[in-house]
């Protein structure tokens, strides 16, 4: 779950809804500073730059792991 703080303080929060026929629709919703649950989500919020940095680090780790796995498999 990633909560992203957008410019202006709005939080982009993961959100899911189950429709009457049982279909689950997943997406996001925006929570503004005036909304009742803003403080609850604020504790989990990351800036867009922080999210981008974490994704870059995760991608680098994935590449490293795959390189090691391929090297062992070919040995």
Short mmCIF file of N, CA, C and O in Angstrom, two decimals:
data_model
loop_
_atom_site.label_atom_id
_atom_site.label_comp_id
_atom_site.label_asym_id
_atom_site.label_seq_id
_atom_site.Cartn_x
_atom_site.Cartn_y
_atom_site.Cartn_z
N UNK A 1 0.84 -1.17 0.00
CA UNK A 1 0.00 0.00 0.00
C UNK A 1 0.89 1.24 0.00
O UNK A 1 1.72 1.40 0.87
N UNK A 2 0.72 2.06 -0.98
CA UNK A 2 1.49 3.29 -1.06
C UNK A 2 0.53 4.48 -1.07
O UNK A 2 -0.35 4.57 -1.91
N UNK A 3 0.71 5.36 -0.12
CA UNK A 3 -0.05 6.60 -0.06
C UNK A 3 0.89 7.70 -0.53
O UNK A 3 1.98 7.87 0.03
N UNK A 4 0.50 8.42 -1.56
CA UNK A 4 1.36 9.44 -2.15
C UNK A 4 0.82 10.83 -1.82
O UNK A 4 -0.36 11.10 -2.01
N UNK A 5 1.72 11.70 -1.32
CA UNK A 5 1.34 13.09 -1.07
C UNK A 5 1.60 13.89 -2.34
O UNK A 5 2.73 14.00 -2.80
N UNK A 6 0.54 14.41 -2.88
CA UNK A 6 0.62 15.22 -4.09
C UNK A 6 0.90 16.68 -3.72
O UNK A 6 0.72 17.08 -2.57
N UNK A 7 1.31 17.49 -4.69
CA UNK A 7 1.51 18.91 -4.41
C UNK A 7 0.21 19.50 -3.86
O UNK A 7 -0.88 19.16 -4.29
N UNK A 8 0.34 20.35 -2.87
CA UNK A 8 -0.83 20.95 -2.25
C UNK A 8 -1.34 20.17 -1.05
O UNK A 8 -2.32 20.55 -0.43
N UNK A 9 -0.70 19.04 -0.74
CA UNK A 9 -1.06 18.29 0.44
C UNK A 9 -2.13 17.22 0.25
O UNK A 9 -2.48 16.52 1.18
N UNK A 10 -2.67 17.08 -0.95
CA UNK A 10 -3.67 16.05 -1.21
C UNK A 10 -2.99 14.69 -1.19
O UNK A 10 -1.88 14.53 -1.71
N UNK A 11 -3.64 13.70 -0.58
CA UNK A 11 -3.10 12.35 -0.51
C UNK A 11 -3.81 11.45 -1.52
O UNK A 11 -5.03 11.45 -1.60
N UNK A 12 -3.05 10.70 -2.29
CA UNK A 12 -3.61 9.70 -3.21
C UNK A 12 -3.54 8.36 -2.48
O UNK A 12 -2.47 7.84 -2.20
N UNK A 13 -4.71 7.81 -2.17
CA UNK A 13 -4.84 6.64 -1.31
C UNK A 13 -5.37 5.45 -2.12
O UNK A 13 -6.33 5.60 -2.88
N UNK A 14 -4.77 4.25 -1.93
CA UNK A 14 -5.33 3.06 -2.59
C UNK A 14 -6.76 2.82 -2.09
O UNK A 14 -7.06 3.05 -0.91
N UNK A 15 -7.62 2.36 -2.99
CA UNK A 15 -9.01 2.18 -2.62
C UNK A 15 -9.60 1.05 -3.44
O UNK A 15 -9.27 0.90 -4.62
N UNK A 16 -10.43 0.25 -2.84
CA UNK A 16 -11.10 -0.84 -3.54
C UNK A 16 -12.57 -0.85 -3.17
O UNK A 16 -12.95 -0.53 -2.04
N UNK A 17 -13.38 -1.23 -4.13
CA UNK A 17 -14.83 -1.31 -3.94
C UNK A 17 -15.29 -2.65 -4.49
O UNK A 17 -14.85 -3.08 -5.55
N UNK A 18 -16.18 -3.32 -3.76
CA UNK A 18 -16.79 -4.54 -4.27
C UNK A 18 -18.20 -4.20 -4.74
O UNK A 18 -19.03 -3.71 -3.95
N UNK A 19 -18.46 -4.46 -6.01
CA UNK A 19 -19.76 -4.15 -6.59
C UNK A 19 -20.78 -5.20 -6.18
O UNK A 19 -20.44 -6.26 -5.65
N UNK A 20 -22.05 -4.92 -6.43
CA UNK A 20 -23.13 -5.82 -6.03
C UNK A 20 -22.99 -7.21 -6.63
O UNK A 20 -23.38 -8.20 -6.02
N UNK A 21 -22.41 -7.31 -7.84
CA UNK A 21 -22.25 -8.62 -8.48
C UNK A 21 -20.98 -9.34 -8.02
O UNK A 21 -20.64 -10.40 -8.54
N UNK A 22 -20.27 -8.78 -7.05
CA UNK A 22 -19.07 -9.41 -6.51
C UNK A 22 -17.77 -8.97 -7.17
O UNK A 22 -16.69 -9.36 -6.74
N UNK A 23 -17.86 -8.18 -8.21
CA UNK A 23 -16.67 -7.70 -8.90
C UNK A 23 -15.92 -6.72 -7.99
O UNK A 23 -16.52 -5.84 -7.39
N UNK A 24 -14.61 -6.90 -7.92
CA UNK A 24 -13.79 -6.01 -7.09
C UNK A 24 -13.07 -5.02 -8.02
O UNK A 24 -12.35 -5.42 -8.93
N UNK A 25 -13.29 -3.74 -7.77
CA UNK A 25 -12.65 -2.69 -8.55
C UNK A 25 -11.64 -1.99 -7.66
O UNK A 25 -11.98 -1.49 -6.59
N UNK A 26 -10.38 -1.99 -8.10
CA UNK A 26 -9.31 -1.38 -7.32
C UNK A 26 -8.82 -0.12 -8.02
O UNK A 26 -8.76 -0.07 -9.24
N UNK A 27 -8.47 0.87 -7.23
CA UNK A 27 -7.98 2.12 -7.78
C UNK A 27 -7.47 3.00 -6.65
O UNK A 27 -6.93 2.51 -5.67
N UNK A 28 -7.66 4.30 -6.82
CA UNK A 28 -7.24 5.25 -5.79
C UNK A 28 -8.33 6.29 -5.59
O UNK A 28 -9.24 6.42 -6.42
N UNK A 29 -8.21 7.00 -4.50
CA UNK A 29 -9.08 8.15 -4.26
C UNK A 29 -8.21 9.24 -3.64
O UNK A 29 -7.18 8.97 -3.04
N UNK A 30 -8.62 10.48 -3.81
CA UNK A 30 -7.89 11.60 -3.25
C UNK A 30 -8.50 11.99 -1.91
O UNK A 30 -9.72 12.10 -1.78
N UNK A 31 -7.64 12.19 -0.92
CA UNK A 31 -8.06 12.62 0.41
C UNK A 31 -7.46 14.00 0.63
O UNK A 31 -6.24 14.17 0.59
N UNK A 32 -8.32 14.96 0.87
CA UNK A 32 -7.89 16.35 1.05
C UNK A 32 -7.69 16.66 2.53
O UNK A 32 -8.26 15.99 3.39
N UNK A 33 -6.89 17.67 2.84
CA UNK A 33 -6.65 18.01 4.25
C UNK A 33 -7.91 18.28 5.07
O UNK A 33 -7.90 18.11 6.28
N UNK A 34 -9.01 18.63 4.45
CA UNK A 34 -10.25 18.89 5.18
C UNK A 34 -11.07 17.62 5.43
O UNK A 34 -12.04 17.65 6.19
N UNK A 35 -10.69 16.49 4.82
CA UNK A 35 -11.43 15.24 4.99
C UNK A 35 -11.15 14.63 6.36
O UNK A 35 -10.05 14.75 6.91
N UNK A 36 -12.15 13.95 6.90
CA UNK A 36 -12.07 13.40 8.26
C UNK A 36 -10.95 12.38 8.43
O UNK A 36 -10.33 12.31 9.50
N UNK A 37 -10.65 11.60 7.41
CA UNK A 37 -9.63 10.55 7.54
C UNK A 37 -8.24 10.98 7.06
O UNK A 37 -7.34 10.15 6.92
N UNK A 38 -8.05 12.27 6.84
CA UNK A 38 -6.76 12.77 6.34
C UNK A 38 -5.62 12.43 7.29
O UNK A 38 -4.59 11.91 6.87
N UNK A 39 -5.79 12.71 8.57
CA UNK A 39 -4.71 12.48 9.56
C UNK A 39 -4.34 11.00 9.62
O UNK A 39 -3.18 10.65 9.79
N UNK A 40 -5.32 10.14 9.49
CA UNK A 40 -5.07 8.69 9.51
C UNK A 40 -4.14 8.28 8.37
O UNK A 40 -3.20 7.52 8.57
N UNK A 41 -4.39 8.79 7.17
CA UNK A 41 -3.58 8.44 6.00
C UNK A 41 -2.25 9.17 5.96
O UNK A 41 -1.28 8.67 5.40
N UNK A 42 -2.19 10.35 6.56
CA UNK A 42 -0.97 11.17 6.53
C UNK A 42 0.22 10.42 7.11
O UNK A 42 1.35 10.57 6.64
N UNK A 43 -0.01 9.59 8.10
CA UNK A 43 1.08 8.83 8.73
C UNK A 43 1.77 7.89 7.75
O UNK A 43 2.93 7.52 7.95
N UNK A 44 1.09 7.49 6.68
CA UNK A 44 1.64 6.55 5.70
C UNK A 44 2.13 7.22 4.42
O UNK A 44 2.65 6.56 3.53
N UNK A 45 1.97 8.52 4.33
CA UNK A 45 2.22 9.23 3.07
C UNK A 45 3.71 9.38 2.76
O UNK A 45 4.52 9.65 3.64
N UNK A 46 4.03 9.21 1.48
CA UNK A 46 5.36 9.46 0.93
C UNK A 46 5.21 10.48 -0.18
O UNK A 46 4.19 10.51 -0.87
N UNK A 47 6.24 11.29 -0.37
CA UNK A 47 6.20 12.23 -1.49
C UNK A 47 6.42 11.47 -2.79
O UNK A 47 6.89 10.32 -2.79
N UNK A 48 6.11 12.10 -3.90
CA UNK A 48 6.32 11.47 -5.20
C UNK A 48 7.80 11.13 -5.41
O UNK A 48 8.13 10.09 -5.98
N UNK A 49 8.69 12.01 -4.95
CA UNK A 49 10.13 11.76 -5.09
C UNK A 49 10.56 10.54 -4.27
O UNK A 49 11.38 9.74 -4.72
N UNK A 50 10.02 10.40 -3.05
CA UNK A 50 10.35 9.24 -2.22
C UNK A 50 9.87 7.94 -2.86
O UNK A 50 10.60 6.94 -2.88
N UNK A 51 8.68 7.96 -3.43
CA UNK A 51 8.15 6.77 -4.10
C UNK A 51 9.02 6.41 -5.29
O UNK A 51 9.38 5.24 -5.50
N UNK A 52 9.40 7.41 -6.07
CA UNK A 52 10.25 7.17 -7.25
C UNK A 52 11.60 6.59 -6.84
O UNK A 52 12.12 5.66 -7.46
N UNK A 53 12.19 7.12 -5.76
CA UNK A 53 13.48 6.61 -5.27
C UNK A 53 13.36 5.16 -4.83
O UNK A 53 14.19 4.32 -5.16
N UNK A 54 12.30 4.85 -4.09
CA UNK A 54 12.10 3.47 -3.63
C UNK A 54 11.91 2.52 -4.79
O UNK A 54 12.42 1.40 -4.79
N UNK A 55 11.16 2.94 -5.80
CA UNK A 55 10.95 2.10 -6.98
C UNK A 55 12.26 1.86 -7.72
O UNK A 55 12.53 0.76 -8.19
N UNK A 56 13.11 2.89 -7.80
CA UNK A 56 14.41 2.76 -8.47
C UNK A 56 15.30 1.78 -7.71
O UNK A 56 15.94 0.92 -8.31
N UNK A 57 15.31 1.90 -6.38
CA UNK A 57 16.12 0.98 -5.56
C UNK A 57 15.61 -0.45 -5.69
O UNK A 57 16.40 -1.39 -5.80
N UNK A 58 14.31 -0.62 -5.73
CA UNK A 58 13.73 -1.96 -5.85
C UNK A 58 14.08 -2.57 -7.21
O UNK A 58 14.42 -3.74 -7.30
N UNK A 59 14.03 -1.77 -8.25
CA UNK A 59 14.38 -2.26 -9.59
C UNK A 59 15.84 -2.68 -9.63
O UNK A 59 16.18 -3.73 -10.19
N UNK A 60 16.72 -1.90 -9.03
CA UNK A 60 18.15 -2.24 -9.00
C UNK A 60 18.38 -3.55 -8.25
O UNK A 60 19.17 -4.39 -8.69
N UNK A 61 17.67 -3.75 -7.14
CA UNK A 61 17.80 -5.01 -6.39
C UNK A 61 17.30 -6.19 -7.22
O UNK A 61 17.92 -7.25 -7.23
N UNK A 62 16.20 -5.99 -7.93
CA UNK A 62 15.67 -7.07 -8.78
C UNK A 62 16.67 -7.46 -9.86
O UNK A 62 16.88 -8.64 -10.13
N UNK A 63 17.28 -6.48 -10.49
CA UNK A 63 18.27 -6.75 -11.53
C UNK A 63 19.45 -7.52 -10.95
O UNK A 63 19.94 -8.48 -11.55
N UNK A 64 19.91 -7.12 -9.78
CA UNK A 64 21.02 -7.80 -9.13
C UNK A 64 20.68 -9.26 -8.80
O UNK A 64 21.46 -10.16 -9.06
N UNK A 65 19.50 -9.47 -8.26
CA UNK A 65 19.08 -10.83 -7.90
C UNK A 65 18.97 -11.70 -9.15
O UNK A 65 19.42 -12.84 -9.17
N UNK A 66 18.37 -11.17 -10.21
CA UNK A 66 18.24 -11.94 -11.44
C UNK A 66 19.61 -12.27 -12.05
O UNK A 66 19.82 -13.37 -12.57
N UNK A 67 20.55 -11.34 -11.97
CA UNK A 67 21.89 -11.59 -12.50
C UNK A 67 22.57 -12.72 -11.73
O UNK A 67 23.20 -13.60 -12.32
N UNK A 68 22.43 -12.73 -10.40
CA UNK A 68 23.02 -13.81 -9.60
C UNK A 68 22.35 -15.14 -9.91
O UNK A 68 22.99 -16.16 -10.02
N UNK A 69 21.02 -15.12 -10.05
CA UNK A 69 20.28 -16.34 -10.33
C UNK A 69 20.69 -16.92 -11.68
O UNK A 69 20.93 -18.11 -11.81
N UNK A 70 20.80 -16.07 -12.69
CA UNK A 70 21.19 -16.54 -14.03
C UNK A 70 22.62 -17.09 -14.01
O UNK A 70 22.92 -18.07 -14.67
N UNK A 71 23.52 -16.46 -13.25
CA UNK A 71 24.91 -16.92 -13.18
C UNK A 71 24.97 -18.31 -12.55
O UNK A 71 25.72 -19.18 -13.01
N UNK A 72 24.20 -18.56 -11.52
CA UNK A 72 24.20 -19.88 -10.87
C UNK A 72 23.56 -20.93 -11.76
O UNK A 72 23.99 -22.06 -11.81
N UNK A 73 22.53 -20.55 -12.45
CA UNK A 73 21.82 -21.50 -13.29
C UNK A 73 22.69 -21.97 -14.44
O UNK A 73 22.61 -23.13 -14.87
N UNK A 74 23.53 -21.08 -14.96
CA UNK A 74 24.36 -21.45 -16.11
C UNK A 74 25.62 -22.20 -15.68
O UNK A 74 26.34 -22.72 -16.52
N UNK A 75 25.92 -22.25 -14.42
CA UNK A 75 27.15 -22.88 -13.96
C UNK A 75 27.08 -24.39 -14.00
O UNK A 75 26.12 -25.03 -14.04
#
